[in-house]
Amino acid sequence: MNINSSYQGLAEDAADTRPILIVPYMWIGDFVRGHTVVRVLKQRWPNRPVDLLATSLCAPLVDYMPGVRSAIVWDLPRGQLAVAKQRGLAAKLRERNYGTALVLLGTWKSAIAPALAGIPERVGFFGEARFGLLNRLRWGEKSLPRFIDQIASLALPGGAPLPPEWPVPQLQVPAGEISRWRQANALGNNPAVALGPGSEGASKRWTYYAQAARLLVQRGFDVWVIGGPKEKELAAEIVASGGPQVRDLTGTDLRNGILAMAAASVAISNDSGLMHVAAALGTPTMGIFGPTDPYLWAPLNGLAATVRTKTPPPCEPCQRTICTMNDHACMRTIPAADMVAIAEQVLADAGARAGH
């Protein structure tokens, strides 16, 4: 994948300076993938500032996204219309005089505030019959094979063909910030393997993180467990298995997870938001797949290793969040020893590239 791949002939009026708002998906991985949309817009209009609507959870990601002017941090409750909060958001958007809003989500609710704010050009797919809320409706969303094709196509002119490659998401963390973070957390400078054992669907969680942590420590690595509050109990199990060289870095602040993934020598993660964070940072990333298809859901950046069972069950990939057949064989038949061997090879390959 060419990290700077561009859509030839995309650049339009360089004198246009009207700001653009992106309303992205607020899951961490999807939010990261939304940076491709930013990059396409900046190729198309290099002098139009681009802002991202963000939840409090996702907002730290914006600080490390090149080409983004700022985040509009606003938490709308899930599953509720929240009219007062929509009006408050619309007032905030109106102050910024946006010329264009790209609504990446297909929901009716996601288009309300841009419409109330009177943003002149409101682009999005037909979704939940959003006539009136969007005035530049696009069609054919379901005919596009991948999520990235669906969201990034909204940054192209209507009817334009998809490029052979999209520009990949980027997260850039200054080296000094990483160094200060390691020092503040007393993490030293030993090579570290970051583990992302969580995911939104239980079926996507690999079984043997605790055993892998123990083996990695035996081979001289520090191990960091990264995730949110939901991973606290799992992190405690991994720490108990691996001993004092394993650190629980789970918590509520996503910035901590971003910096951990940036500082790590390699990341091992389920198909989750942290996998996309690590890949966008340029950290060699091992993504573990079973119930989901890497073609559809792996980071656009590419993975150092795509890990799957050597004996796939007939139900793989099922795309289910909970395993209902074959006793989770797609994840239970990937041994910890194999995972550690792959990690060592990934680290060796990264070291060889750095030496050239």
Coordinates of N, CA, C and O in Angstrom, one line a residue, residues 21-23 53 76 86-87 89-91 93-94 98 100-104 107-123 130 132-135:
L21 N -16.8 20.0 7.6 CA -17.1 19.2 8.8 C -17.3 17.7 8.4 O -18.0 17.5 7.4
I22 N -16.6 16.8 9.1 CA -16.8 15.4 8.9 C -17.6 14.9 10.1 O -17.1 15.1 11.2
V23 N -18.7 14.2 9.9 CA -19.4 13.5 11.0 C -19.1 12.0 10.8 O -19.7 11.3 10.0
L53 N -16.2 16.0 13.9 CA -17.1 15.8 15.1 C -16.5 14.6 15.9 O -16.2 13.6 15.3
L76 N -23.4 12.9 22.1 CA -24.9 12.7 21.9 C -25.2 11.3 22.5 O -24.5 10.3 22.2
Q86 N -29.0 18.2 20.3 CA -28.8 18.4 18.8 C -28.9 19.9 18.5 O -28.0 20.4 17.7
R87 N -29.7 20.7 19.1 CA -29.8 22.1 18.9 C -28.5 22.8 19.4 O -28.0 23.7 18.8
L89 N -25.5 21.5 19.6 CA -24.5 21.1 18.6 C -24.7 22.0 17.4 O -23.7 22.5 16.8
A90 N -25.9 22.1 16.9 CA -26.1 22.9 15.7 C -25.7 24.4 15.9 O -25.1 25.0 15.0
A91 N -25.9 24.9 17.1 CA -25.5 26.3 17.3 C -23.9 26.4 17.3 O -23.4 27.4 16.8
L93 N -21.9 24.4 15.6 CA -21.5 24.3 14.2 C -21.8 25.6 13.4 O -21.0 25.9 12.5
R94 N -22.9 26.2 13.7 CA -23.2 27.5 12.9 C -22.2 28.5 13.1 O -21.9 29.3 12.2
Y98 N -19.3 26.4 8.3 CA -18.9 25.3 7.4 C -19.6 25.5 6.1 O -20.8 25.9 6.0
T100 N -19.3 22.8 3.9 CA -19.7 21.4 3.5 C -19.7 20.5 4.8 O -18.8 20.7 5.6
A101 N -20.6 19.6 4.9 CA -20.6 18.6 5.9 C -20.7 17.2 5.2 O -21.5 17.0 4.3
L102 N -19.8 16.3 5.5 CA -19.8 14.9 5.1 C -20.3 14.1 6.2 O -19.6 14.0 7.3
V103 N -21.5 13.5 6.1 CA -22.1 12.7 7.1 C -21.8 11.2 6.7 O -22.5 10.7 5.9
L104 N -20.8 10.6 7.4 CA -20.4 9.3 7.0 C -21.4 8.2 7.5 O -21.5 7.2 6.8
T107 N -27.3 7.0 9.6 CA -28.5 7.2 10.4 C -29.2 8.6 10.2 O -28.5 9.6 9.8
W108 N -30.4 8.6 10.5 CA -31.2 9.9 10.4 C -30.7 10.9 11.4 O -30.5 12.0 11.1
K109 N -30.4 10.4 12.6 CA -30.0 11.3 13.7 C -28.7 12.0 13.4 O -28.5 13.1 13.8
S110 N -27.8 11.3 12.7 CA -26.5 11.9 12.5 C -26.5 13.1 11.6 O -25.6 13.9 11.5
A111 N -27.6 13.3 10.8 CA -27.7 14.4 9.9 C -28.5 15.6 10.4 O -28.6 16.6 9.8
I112 N -29.0 15.5 11.7 CA -29.9 16.5 12.2 C -29.1 17.8 12.4 O -29.5 18.9 12.0
A113 N -28.0 17.8 13.2 CA -27.3 19.0 13.6 C -26.8 19.7 12.4 O -26.9 20.9 12.3
P114 N -26.1 19.0 11.4 CA -25.7 19.8 10.2 C -26.8 20.5 9.5 O -26.6 21.6 9.0
A115 N -28.0 19.9 9.4 CA -29.1 20.5 8.8 C -29.6 21.7 9.6 O -29.9 22.8 9.0
L116 N -29.8 21.5 10.9 CA -30.2 22.6 11.8 C -29.2 23.8 11.7 O -29.6 25.0 11.9
A117 N -27.9 23.5 11.5 CA -26.9 24.5 11.5 C -26.9 25.3 10.1 O -26.2 26.3 10.0
G118 N -27.7 24.8 9.2 CA -27.7 25.4 7.9 C -26.5 25.3 7.0 O -26.2 26.2 6.2
I119 N -25.7 24.2 7.2 CA -24.5 24.0 6.4 C -25.0 23.9 4.9 O -25.8 23.0 4.6
P120 N -24.5 24.7 4.0 CA -25.0 24.7 2.7 C -25.0 23.4 1.9 O -25.9 23.1 1.2
E121 N -23.9 22.7 2.0 CA -23.7 21.4 1.3 C -23.6 20.3 2.3 O -22.6 20.2 3.1
R122 N -24.6 19.4 2.3 CA -24.6 18.3 3.3 C -24.6 16.9 2.5 O -25.6 16.6 1.9
V123 N -23.5 16.2 2.5 CA -23.3 15.0 1.7 C -23.4 13.8 2.5 O -22.9 13.7 3.6
R130 N -33.2 10.2 4.4 CA -32.8 11.5 5.0 C -33.1 12.7 4.0 O -32.3 13.6 3.9
G132 N -34.1 16.1 2.8 CA -34.2 17.4 3.5 C -33.1 17.6 4.5 O -32.6 18.7 4.6
L133 N -32.7 16.5 5.2 CA -31.6 16.7 6.1 C -30.3 16.7 5.3 O -29.3 17.5 5.6
L134 N -30.2 15.9 4.2 CA -29.0 16.0 3.3 C -29.5 16.5 2.0 O -30.6 16.2 1.5
N135 N -28.7 17.4 1.4 CA -29.1 17.9 0.1 C -28.2 17.5 -1.0 O -28.3 18.0 -2.2

